[in-house]
Tab-separated table of C-alpha atoms in Angstrom:
chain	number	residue	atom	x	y	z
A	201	UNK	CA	62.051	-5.805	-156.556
A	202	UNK	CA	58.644	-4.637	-155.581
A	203	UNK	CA	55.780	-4.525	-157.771
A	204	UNK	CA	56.130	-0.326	-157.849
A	205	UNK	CA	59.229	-1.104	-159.583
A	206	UNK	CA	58.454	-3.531	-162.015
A	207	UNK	CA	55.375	-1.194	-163.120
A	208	UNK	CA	57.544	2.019	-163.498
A	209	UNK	CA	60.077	0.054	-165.307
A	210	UNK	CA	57.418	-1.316	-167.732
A	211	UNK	CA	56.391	2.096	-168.506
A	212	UNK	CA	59.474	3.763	-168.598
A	213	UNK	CA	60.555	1.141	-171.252
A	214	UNK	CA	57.354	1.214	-173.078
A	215	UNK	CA	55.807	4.553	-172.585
A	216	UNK	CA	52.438	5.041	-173.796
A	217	UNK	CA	53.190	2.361	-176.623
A	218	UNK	CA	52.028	-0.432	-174.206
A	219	UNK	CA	49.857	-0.664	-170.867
A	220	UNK	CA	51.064	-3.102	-168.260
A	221	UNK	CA	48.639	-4.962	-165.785
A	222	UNK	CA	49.023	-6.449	-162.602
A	223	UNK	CA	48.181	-10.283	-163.060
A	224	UNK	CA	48.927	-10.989	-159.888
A	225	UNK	CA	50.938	-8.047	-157.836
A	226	UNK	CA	54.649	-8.802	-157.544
A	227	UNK	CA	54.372	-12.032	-159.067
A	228	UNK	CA	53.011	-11.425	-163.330
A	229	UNK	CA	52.822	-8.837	-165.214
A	230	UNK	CA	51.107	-8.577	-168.382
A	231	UNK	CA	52.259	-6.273	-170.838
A	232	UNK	CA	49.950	-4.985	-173.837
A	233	UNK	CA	51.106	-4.238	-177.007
A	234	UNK	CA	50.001	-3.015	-180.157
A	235	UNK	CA	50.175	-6.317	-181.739
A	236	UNK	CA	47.641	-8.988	-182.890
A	237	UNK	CA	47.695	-12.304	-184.337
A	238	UNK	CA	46.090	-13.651	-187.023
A	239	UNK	CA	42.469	-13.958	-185.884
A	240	UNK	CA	42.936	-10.319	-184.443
A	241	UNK	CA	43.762	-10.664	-180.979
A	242	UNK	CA	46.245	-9.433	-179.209
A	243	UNK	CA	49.517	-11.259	-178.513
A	244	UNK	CA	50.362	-12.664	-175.042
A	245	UNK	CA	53.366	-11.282	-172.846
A	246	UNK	CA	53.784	-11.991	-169.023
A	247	UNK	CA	56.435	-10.654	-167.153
A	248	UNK	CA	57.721	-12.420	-164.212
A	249	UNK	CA	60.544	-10.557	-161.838
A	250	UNK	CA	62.856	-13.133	-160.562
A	251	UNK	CA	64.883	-13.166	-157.090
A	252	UNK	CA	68.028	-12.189	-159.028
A	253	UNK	CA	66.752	-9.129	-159.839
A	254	UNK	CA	66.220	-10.508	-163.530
A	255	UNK	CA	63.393	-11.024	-165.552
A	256	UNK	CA	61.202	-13.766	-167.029
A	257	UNK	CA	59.353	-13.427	-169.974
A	258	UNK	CA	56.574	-15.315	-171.183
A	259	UNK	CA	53.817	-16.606	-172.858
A	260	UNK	CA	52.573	-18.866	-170.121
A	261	UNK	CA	51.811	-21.600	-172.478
A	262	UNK	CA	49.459	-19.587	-174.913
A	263	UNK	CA	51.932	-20.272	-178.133
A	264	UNK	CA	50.455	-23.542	-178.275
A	265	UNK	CA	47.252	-23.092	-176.755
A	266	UNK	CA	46.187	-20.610	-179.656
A	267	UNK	CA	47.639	-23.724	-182.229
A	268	UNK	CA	45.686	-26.395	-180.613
A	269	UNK	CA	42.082	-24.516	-181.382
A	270	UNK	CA	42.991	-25.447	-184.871
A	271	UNK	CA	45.322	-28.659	-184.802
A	272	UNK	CA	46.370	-31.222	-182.809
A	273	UNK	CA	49.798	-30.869	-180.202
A	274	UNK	CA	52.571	-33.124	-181.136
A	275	UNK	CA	56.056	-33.278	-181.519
A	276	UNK	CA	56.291	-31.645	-184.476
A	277	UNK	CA	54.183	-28.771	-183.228
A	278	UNK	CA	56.479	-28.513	-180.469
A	279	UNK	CA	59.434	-28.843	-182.842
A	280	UNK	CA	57.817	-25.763	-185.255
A	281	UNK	CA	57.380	-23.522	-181.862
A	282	UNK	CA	61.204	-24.766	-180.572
A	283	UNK	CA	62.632	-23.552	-184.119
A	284	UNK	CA	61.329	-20.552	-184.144
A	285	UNK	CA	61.533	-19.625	-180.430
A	286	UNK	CA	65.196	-20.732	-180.956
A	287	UNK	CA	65.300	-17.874	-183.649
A	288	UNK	CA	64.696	-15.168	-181.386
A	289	UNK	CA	66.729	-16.202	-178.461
A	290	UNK	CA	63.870	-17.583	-176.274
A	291	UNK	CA	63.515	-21.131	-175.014
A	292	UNK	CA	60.678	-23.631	-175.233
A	293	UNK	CA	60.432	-25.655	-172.312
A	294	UNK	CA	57.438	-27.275	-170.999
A	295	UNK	CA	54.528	-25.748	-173.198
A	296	UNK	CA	55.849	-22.352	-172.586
A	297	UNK	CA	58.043	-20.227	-174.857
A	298	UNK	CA	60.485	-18.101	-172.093
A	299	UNK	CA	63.433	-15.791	-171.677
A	300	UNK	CA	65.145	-14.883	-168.653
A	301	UNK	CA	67.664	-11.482	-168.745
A	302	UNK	CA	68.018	-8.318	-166.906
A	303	UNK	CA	64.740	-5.608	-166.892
A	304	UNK	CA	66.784	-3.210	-169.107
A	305	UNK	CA	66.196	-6.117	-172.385
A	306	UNK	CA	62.293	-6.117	-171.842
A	307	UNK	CA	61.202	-3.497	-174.518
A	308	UNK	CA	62.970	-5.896	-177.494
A	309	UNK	CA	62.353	-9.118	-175.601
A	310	UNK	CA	58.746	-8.221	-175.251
A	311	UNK	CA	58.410	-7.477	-179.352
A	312	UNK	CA	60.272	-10.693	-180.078
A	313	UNK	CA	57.726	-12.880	-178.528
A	314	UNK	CA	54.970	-11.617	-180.085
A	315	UNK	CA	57.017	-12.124	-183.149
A	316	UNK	CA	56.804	-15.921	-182.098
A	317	UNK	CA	53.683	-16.299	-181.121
A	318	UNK	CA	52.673	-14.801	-184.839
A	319	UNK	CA	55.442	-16.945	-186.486
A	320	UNK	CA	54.998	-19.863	-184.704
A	321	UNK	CA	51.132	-20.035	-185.930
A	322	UNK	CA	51.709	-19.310	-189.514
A	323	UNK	CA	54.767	-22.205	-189.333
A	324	UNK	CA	52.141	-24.730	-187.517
A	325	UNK	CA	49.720	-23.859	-190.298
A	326	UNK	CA	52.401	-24.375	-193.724
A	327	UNK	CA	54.039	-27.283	-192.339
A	328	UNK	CA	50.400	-28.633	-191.759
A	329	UNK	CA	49.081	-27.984	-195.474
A	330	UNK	CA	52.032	-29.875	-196.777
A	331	UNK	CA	50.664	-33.019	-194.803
A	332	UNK	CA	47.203	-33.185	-195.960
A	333	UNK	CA	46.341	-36.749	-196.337
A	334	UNK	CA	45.102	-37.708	-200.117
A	335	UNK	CA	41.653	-38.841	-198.390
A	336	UNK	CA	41.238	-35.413	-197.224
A	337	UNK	CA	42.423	-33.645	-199.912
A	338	UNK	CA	40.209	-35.672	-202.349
A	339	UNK	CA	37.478	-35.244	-199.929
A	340	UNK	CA	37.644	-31.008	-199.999
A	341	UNK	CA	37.976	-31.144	-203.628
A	342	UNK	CA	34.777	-33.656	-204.197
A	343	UNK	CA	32.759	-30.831	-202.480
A	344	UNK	CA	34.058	-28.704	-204.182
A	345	UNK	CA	32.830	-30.202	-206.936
A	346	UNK	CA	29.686	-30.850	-205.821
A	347	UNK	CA	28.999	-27.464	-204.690
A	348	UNK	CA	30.089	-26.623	-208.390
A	349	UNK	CA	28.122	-28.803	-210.417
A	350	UNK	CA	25.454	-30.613	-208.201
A	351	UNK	CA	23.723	-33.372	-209.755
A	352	UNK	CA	25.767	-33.055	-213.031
A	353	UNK	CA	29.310	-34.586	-210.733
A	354	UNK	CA	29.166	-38.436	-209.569
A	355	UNK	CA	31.656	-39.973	-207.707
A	356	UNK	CA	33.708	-43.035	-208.004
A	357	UNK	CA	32.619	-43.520	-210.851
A	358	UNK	CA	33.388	-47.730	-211.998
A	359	UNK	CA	33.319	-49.186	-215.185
A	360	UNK	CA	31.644	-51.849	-215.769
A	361	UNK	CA	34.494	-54.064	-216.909
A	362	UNK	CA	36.345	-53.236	-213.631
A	363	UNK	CA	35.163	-56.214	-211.704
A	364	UNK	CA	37.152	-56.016	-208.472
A	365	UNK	CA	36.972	-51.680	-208.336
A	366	UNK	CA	40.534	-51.094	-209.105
A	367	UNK	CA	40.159	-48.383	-211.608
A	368	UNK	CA	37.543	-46.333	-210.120
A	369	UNK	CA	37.072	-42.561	-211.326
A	370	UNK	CA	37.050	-39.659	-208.513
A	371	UNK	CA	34.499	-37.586	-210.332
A	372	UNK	CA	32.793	-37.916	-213.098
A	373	UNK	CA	30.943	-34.505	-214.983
A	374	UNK	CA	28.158	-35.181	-217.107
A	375	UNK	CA	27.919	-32.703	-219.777
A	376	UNK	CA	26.829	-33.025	-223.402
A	377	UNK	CA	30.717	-34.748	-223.151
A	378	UNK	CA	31.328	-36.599	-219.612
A	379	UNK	CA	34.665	-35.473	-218.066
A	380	UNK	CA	36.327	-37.961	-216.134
A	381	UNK	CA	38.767	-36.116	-212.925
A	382	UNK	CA	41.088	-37.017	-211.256
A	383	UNK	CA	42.164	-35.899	-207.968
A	384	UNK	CA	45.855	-36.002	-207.250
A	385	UNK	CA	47.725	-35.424	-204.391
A	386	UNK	CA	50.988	-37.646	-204.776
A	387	UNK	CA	53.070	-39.471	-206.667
A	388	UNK	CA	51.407	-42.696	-205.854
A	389	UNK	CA	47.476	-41.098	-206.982
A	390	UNK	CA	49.433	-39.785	-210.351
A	391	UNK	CA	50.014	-43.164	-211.038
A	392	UNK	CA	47.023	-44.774	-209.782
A	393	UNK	CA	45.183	-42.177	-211.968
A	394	UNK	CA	47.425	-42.604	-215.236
A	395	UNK	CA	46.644	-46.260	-214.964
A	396	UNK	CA	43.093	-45.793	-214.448
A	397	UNK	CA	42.944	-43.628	-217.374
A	398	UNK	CA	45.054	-46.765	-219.725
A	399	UNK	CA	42.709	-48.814	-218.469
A	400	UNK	CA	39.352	-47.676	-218.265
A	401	UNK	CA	39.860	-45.758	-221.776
A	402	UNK	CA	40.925	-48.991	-223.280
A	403	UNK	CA	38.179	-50.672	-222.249
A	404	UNK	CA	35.671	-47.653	-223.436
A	405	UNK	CA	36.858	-47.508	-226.584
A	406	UNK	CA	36.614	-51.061	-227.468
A	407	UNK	CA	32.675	-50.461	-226.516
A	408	UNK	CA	32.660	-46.921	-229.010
A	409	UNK	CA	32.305	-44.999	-225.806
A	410	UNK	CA	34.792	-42.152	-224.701
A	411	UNK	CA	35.256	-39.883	-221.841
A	412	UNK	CA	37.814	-36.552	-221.643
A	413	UNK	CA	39.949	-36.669	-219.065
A	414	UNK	CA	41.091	-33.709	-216.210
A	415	UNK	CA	42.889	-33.784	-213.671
A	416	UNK	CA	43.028	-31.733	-210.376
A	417	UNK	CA	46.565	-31.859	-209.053
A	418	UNK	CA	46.801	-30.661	-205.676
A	419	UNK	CA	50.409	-28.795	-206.469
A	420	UNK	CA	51.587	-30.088	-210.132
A	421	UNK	CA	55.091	-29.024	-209.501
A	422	UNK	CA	55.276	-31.101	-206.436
A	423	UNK	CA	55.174	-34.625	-208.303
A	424	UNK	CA	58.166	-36.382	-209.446
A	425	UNK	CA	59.058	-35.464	-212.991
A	426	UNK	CA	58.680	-38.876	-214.622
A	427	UNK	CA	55.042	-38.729	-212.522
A	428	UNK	CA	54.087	-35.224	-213.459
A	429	UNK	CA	55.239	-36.537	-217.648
A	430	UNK	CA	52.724	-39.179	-217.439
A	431	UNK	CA	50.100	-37.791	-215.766
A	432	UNK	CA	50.249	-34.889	-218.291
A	433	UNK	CA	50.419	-36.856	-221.034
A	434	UNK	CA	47.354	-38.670	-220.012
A	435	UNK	CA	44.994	-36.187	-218.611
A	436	UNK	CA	44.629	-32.389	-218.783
A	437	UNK	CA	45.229	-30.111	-216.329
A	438	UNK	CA	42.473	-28.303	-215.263
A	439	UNK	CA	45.171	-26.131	-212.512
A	440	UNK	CA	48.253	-26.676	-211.782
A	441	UNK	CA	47.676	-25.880	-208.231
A	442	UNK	CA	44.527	-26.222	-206.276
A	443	UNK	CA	43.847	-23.534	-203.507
A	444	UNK	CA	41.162	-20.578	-203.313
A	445	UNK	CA	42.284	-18.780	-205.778
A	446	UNK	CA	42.337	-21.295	-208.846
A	447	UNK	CA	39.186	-22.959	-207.984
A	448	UNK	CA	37.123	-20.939	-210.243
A	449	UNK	CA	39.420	-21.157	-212.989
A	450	UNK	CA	39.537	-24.879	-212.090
A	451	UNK	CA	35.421	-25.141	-212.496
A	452	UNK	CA	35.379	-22.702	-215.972
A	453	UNK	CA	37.739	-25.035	-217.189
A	454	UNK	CA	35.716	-28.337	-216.475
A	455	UNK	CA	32.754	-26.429	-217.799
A	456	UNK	CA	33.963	-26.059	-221.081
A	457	UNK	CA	35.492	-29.479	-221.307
A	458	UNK	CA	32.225	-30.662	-220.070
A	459	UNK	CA	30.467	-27.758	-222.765
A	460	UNK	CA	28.308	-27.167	-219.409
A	461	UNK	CA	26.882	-23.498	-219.242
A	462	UNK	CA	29.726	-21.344	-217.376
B	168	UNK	CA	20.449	-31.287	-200.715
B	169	UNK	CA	19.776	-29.294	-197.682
B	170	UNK	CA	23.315	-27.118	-197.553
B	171	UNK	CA	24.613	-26.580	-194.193
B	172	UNK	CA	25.375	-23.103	-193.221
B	173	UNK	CA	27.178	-21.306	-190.771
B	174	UNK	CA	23.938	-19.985	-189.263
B	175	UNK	CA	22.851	-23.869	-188.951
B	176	UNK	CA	25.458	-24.615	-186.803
B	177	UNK	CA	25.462	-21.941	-184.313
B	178	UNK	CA	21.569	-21.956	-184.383
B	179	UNK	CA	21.077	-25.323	-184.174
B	180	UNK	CA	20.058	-27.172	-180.920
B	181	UNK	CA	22.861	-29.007	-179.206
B	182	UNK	CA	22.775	-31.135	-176.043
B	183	UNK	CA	26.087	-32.572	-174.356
B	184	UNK	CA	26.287	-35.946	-175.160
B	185	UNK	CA	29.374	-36.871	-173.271
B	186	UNK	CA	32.036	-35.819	-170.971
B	187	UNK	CA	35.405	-36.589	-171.327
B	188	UNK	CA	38.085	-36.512	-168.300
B	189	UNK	CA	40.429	-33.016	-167.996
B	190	UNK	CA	44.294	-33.743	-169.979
B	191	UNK	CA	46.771	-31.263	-169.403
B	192	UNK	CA	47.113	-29.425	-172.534
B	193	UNK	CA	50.047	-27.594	-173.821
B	194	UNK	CA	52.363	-30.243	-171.824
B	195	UNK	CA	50.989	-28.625	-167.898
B	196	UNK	CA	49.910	-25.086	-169.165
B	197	UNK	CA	46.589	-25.785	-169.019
B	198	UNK	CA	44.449	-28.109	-168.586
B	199	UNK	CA	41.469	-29.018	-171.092
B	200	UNK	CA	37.986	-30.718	-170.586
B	201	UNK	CA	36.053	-32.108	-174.268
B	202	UNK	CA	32.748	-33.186	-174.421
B	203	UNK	CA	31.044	-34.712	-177.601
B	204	UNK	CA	28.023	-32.686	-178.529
B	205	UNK	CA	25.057	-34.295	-180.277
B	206	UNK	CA	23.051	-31.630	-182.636
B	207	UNK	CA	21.006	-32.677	-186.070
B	208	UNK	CA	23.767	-31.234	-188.557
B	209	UNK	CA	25.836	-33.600	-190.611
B	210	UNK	CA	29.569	-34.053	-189.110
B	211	UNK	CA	30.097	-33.954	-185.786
B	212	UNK	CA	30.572	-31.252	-182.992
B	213	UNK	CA	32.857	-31.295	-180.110
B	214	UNK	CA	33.231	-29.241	-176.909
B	215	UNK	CA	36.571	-27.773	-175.448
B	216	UNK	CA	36.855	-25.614	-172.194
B	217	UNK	CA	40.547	-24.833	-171.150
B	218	UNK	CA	42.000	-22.866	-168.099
B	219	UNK	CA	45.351	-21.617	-168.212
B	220	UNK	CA	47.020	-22.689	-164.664
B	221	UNK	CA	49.093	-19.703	-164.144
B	222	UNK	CA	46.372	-17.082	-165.294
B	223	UNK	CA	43.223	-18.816	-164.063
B	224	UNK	CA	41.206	-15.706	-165.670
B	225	UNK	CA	42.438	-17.027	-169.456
B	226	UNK	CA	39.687	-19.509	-169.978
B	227	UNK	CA	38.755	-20.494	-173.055
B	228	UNK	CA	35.493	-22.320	-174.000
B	229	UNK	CA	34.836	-23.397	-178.007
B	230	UNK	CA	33.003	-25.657	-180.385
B	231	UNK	CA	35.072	-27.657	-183.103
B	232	UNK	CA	33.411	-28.681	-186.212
B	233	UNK	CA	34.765	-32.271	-188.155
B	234	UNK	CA	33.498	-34.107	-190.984
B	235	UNK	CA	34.906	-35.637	-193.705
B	236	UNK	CA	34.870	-33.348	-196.011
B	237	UNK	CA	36.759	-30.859	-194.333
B	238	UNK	CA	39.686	-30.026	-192.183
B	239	UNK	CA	38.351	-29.823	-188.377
B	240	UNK	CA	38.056	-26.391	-186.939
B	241	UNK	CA	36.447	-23.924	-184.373
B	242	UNK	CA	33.172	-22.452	-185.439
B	243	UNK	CA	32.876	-20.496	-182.068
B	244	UNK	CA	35.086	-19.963	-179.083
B	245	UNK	CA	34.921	-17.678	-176.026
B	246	UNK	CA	37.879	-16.252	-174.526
B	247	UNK	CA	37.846	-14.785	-170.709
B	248	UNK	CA	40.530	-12.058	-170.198
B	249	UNK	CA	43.561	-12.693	-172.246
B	250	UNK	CA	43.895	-8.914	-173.380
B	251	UNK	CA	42.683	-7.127	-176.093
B	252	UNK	CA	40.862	-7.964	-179.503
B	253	UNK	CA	41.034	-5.943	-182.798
B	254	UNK	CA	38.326	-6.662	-184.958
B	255	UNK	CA	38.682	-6.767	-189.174
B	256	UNK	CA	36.687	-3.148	-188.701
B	257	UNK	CA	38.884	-1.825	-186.099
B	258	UNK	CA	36.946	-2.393	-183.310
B	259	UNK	CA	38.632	-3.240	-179.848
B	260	UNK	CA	36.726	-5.624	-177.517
B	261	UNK	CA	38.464	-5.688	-173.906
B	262	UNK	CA	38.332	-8.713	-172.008
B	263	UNK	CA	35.627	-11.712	-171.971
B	264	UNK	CA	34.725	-11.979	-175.419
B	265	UNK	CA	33.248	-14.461	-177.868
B	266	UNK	CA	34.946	-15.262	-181.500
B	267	UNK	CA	32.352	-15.923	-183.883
B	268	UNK	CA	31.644	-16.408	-187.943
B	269	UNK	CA	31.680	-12.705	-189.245
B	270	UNK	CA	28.428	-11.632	-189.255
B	271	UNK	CA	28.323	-11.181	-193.005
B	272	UNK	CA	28.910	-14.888	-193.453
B	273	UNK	CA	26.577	-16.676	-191.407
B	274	UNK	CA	24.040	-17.172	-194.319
B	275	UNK	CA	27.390	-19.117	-196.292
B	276	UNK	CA	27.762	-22.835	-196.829
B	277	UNK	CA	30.186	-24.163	-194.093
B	278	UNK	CA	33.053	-24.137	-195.088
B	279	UNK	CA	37.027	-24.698	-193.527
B	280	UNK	CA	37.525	-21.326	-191.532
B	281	UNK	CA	40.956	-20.542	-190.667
B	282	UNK	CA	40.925	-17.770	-187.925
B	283	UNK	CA	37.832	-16.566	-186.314
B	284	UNK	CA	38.611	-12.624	-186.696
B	285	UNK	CA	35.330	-11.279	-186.005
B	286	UNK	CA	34.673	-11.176	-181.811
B	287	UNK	CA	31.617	-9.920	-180.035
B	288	UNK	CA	32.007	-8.453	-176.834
B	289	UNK	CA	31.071	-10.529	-173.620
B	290	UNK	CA	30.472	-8.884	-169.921
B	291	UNK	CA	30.970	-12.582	-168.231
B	292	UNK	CA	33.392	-12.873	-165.330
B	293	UNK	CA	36.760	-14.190	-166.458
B	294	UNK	CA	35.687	-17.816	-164.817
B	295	UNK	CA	34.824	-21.740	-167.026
B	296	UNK	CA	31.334	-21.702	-165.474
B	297	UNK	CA	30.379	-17.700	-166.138
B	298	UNK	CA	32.172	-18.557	-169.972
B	299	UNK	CA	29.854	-21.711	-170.330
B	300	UNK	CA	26.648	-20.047	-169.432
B	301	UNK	CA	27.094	-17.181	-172.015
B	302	UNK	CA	28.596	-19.692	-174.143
B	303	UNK	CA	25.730	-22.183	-173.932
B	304	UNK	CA	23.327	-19.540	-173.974
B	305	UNK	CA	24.371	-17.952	-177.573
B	306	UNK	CA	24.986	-21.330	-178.925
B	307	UNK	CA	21.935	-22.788	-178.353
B	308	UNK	CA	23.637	-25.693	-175.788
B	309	UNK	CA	21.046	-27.541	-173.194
B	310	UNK	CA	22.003	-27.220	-170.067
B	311	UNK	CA	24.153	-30.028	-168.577
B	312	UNK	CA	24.488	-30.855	-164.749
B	313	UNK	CA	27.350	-33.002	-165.144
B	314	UNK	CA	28.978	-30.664	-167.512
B	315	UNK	CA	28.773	-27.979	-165.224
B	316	UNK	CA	29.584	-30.020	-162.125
B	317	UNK	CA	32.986	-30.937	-164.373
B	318	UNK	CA	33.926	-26.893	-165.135
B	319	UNK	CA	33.125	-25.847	-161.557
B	320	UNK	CA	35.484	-28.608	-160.289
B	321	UNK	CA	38.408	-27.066	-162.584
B	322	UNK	CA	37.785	-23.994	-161.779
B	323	UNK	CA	38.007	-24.531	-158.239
B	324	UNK	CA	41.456	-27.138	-158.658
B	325	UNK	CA	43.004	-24.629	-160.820
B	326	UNK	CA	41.250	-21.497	-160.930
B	327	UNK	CA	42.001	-19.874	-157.505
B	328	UNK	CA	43.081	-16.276	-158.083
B	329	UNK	CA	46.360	-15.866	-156.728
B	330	UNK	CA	46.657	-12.899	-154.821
């Protein structure tokens, strides 16, 4: 197969819907599409004739290239990228998301890996969010917070009673009332934070002091139902799930229960 | 408080601080050389350059932000010639071009940035070392001899144009 025929083939199947280049004459192709991933460029396809008369196509590794500028490789990367790859009959073998099958399949083949290569990010990026550490998901909402309220939010906050730091508060608002949050991202923080609440309010009251008490879930619905009960029942919720969106309904809220100018 | 904008961190004044050793990356796709840079910004900054073994011309050179109060991710990244790039406006760059904060941003707090969309246009040769001086150049890095030494090494173990 000689490189004149690859190129007439490419355009024959693809018209003036797609350009094709010469990477390297005889050996890859690379055809262009009219279609971009999420940060707006295009998508990669590589053609590669074969000595069968067949064809390879590929992304030459750039699947998980373009996912490792915003998260580490590992297995379960690799896994995300197999899955989908899987979906559209391609394989996933050594970095490299591939199909091999006669010239006349190009034109869907082609479309399909794009498809991947947009898939594959947006599957990297969910299964991702669900793993955000409670550190780190503490951490983005105590800045957050302090971008929110500056001076008028402390941080881990400890009673004085609470010798050994047990029962310290994530954030504390100080308002004509002082709102005590806390920042949940698991069963085990819901507890942690329903017993903070039993025992730092126990020990408050006994002095005449009293805080209100919010809570910042990071997805209420996610916590175990005897979890979510308590930490309900303890705290209010200031949004049931934080993301973009509900953070200024998150901050109004705390506001008021703080009586803080909105 | 001094709040840390986008502007601050492509602005500020970096110097390579160290030089890791090239990994494959992508299991043998490509291979990858980091460097830790050290700049006066809170968090710290760290260099990637990349060159994809099969299409020596797709280089990629970019600077990832960490701290602890967000989720790592690339501030700025030039790409060599990997295809086309549609801007949020509709704008096509062809070729070498450089992914940046959008323009209307830069004056923002830092904050986690998902996708670099906005991309500027870039006449460098597809090649590590022509991507690293433009690179270095708009993104206020000090030059590095060792740094350089490294990327021209790559380029010449794995970047020869096959013909």
């Amino acid at each position: 197969m000689t490189a004149e025929e690859i190129v007439r083939s490419l355009h024959e199947s693809f018209g003036t819907r797609a350009s094709v280049r010469a990477r390297q004459p005889g050996r890859l192709f690379q055809v262009e599409i009219a279609a971009y991933l999420a940060d707006g460029d295009a998508a990669q396809v590589y053609v590669k004739p074969l000595e069968d008369g067949r064809i390879q196509v590929t992304d030459l590794g750039a699947t998980c290239m373009r996912i490792s500028y915003e998260h580490k490789l590992s297995a379960k990367t690799d896994a995300v990228v197999r899955s989908v790859a899987e979906q559209y009959g391609f394989e996933f073998t050594n970095g490299q998301v591939t199909r091999t099958l006669p010239l006349s399949g190009l034109l869907t083949a082609a479309h399909a890996l794009a498809q991947i290569e947009s898939s594959a990010e947006a599957a990297v990026e969910e299964s991702v969010a669900h793993r955000l550490t409670t550190t780190h998901f503490k951490a983005i909402v105590r800045e957050a917070l302090r971008e929110a309220f500056a001076a008028a939010a402390t941080f881990d906050h400890r009673d004085p009673e609470d010798d050994d730091g047990l029962y310290q508060i994530d954030a504390l608002i100080h308002g004509p009332r002082k709102v005590a949050v806390a920042i949940v991202s698991s069963n085990l923080s819901a507890e942690h934070a329903v017993a903070t609440h039993l025992t730092v309010d126990a020990a408050m009251r006994a002095r005449g002091e009293r805080f209100t008490w919010a809570t910042i879930p990071r997805d209420l619905d996610a916590l175990g139902d005897p979890y979510r009960r308590r930490l309900v029942k303890h705290y209010d919720v200031v949004a049931p799930v934080y993301d973009e969106a509900s953070l200024p309904v998150a901050r109004r809220k705390l506001a008021e229960l703080a009586r803080l100018p909105n | 408080m001094h709040v840390l904008r986008f502007a601050d961190l492509i602005g500020v004044p970096k110097t390579v601080e160290r030089v890791g050793v090239a990994t494959f990356k992508a299991q043998v796709a490509h291979v990858e050389l980091a460097a830790d840079i050290a700049a006066a910004v809170p968090g710290r900054i760290v260099l990637y350059a990349r060159i994809n073994r099969e299409r020596p011309e797709n280089v990629s050179v970019g600077l990832r932000y960490e701290s602890d109060a967000l989720e790592e991710f690339t501030f700025a990244r030039a790409n060599g010639d990997h295809g086309t790039h549609e801007n949020p406006d509709g704008t096509v760059v062809r070729e070498s071009h450089l992914h940046l904060p959008p323009p209307a941003a830069l004056g923002d707090p830092v904050r986690y940035l998902r996708r670099l969309r906005w991309a500027e246009q870039m006449t460098y040769p597809p090649t590590l070392p022509d991507a690293w001086g433009t690179f270095a150049d708009r993104l206020s890095i000090a030059p590095d001899r060792k740094l350089e030494k490294a990327l021209r090494g790559l380029q010449h173990k794995y970047g020869q144009l096959r013909m």
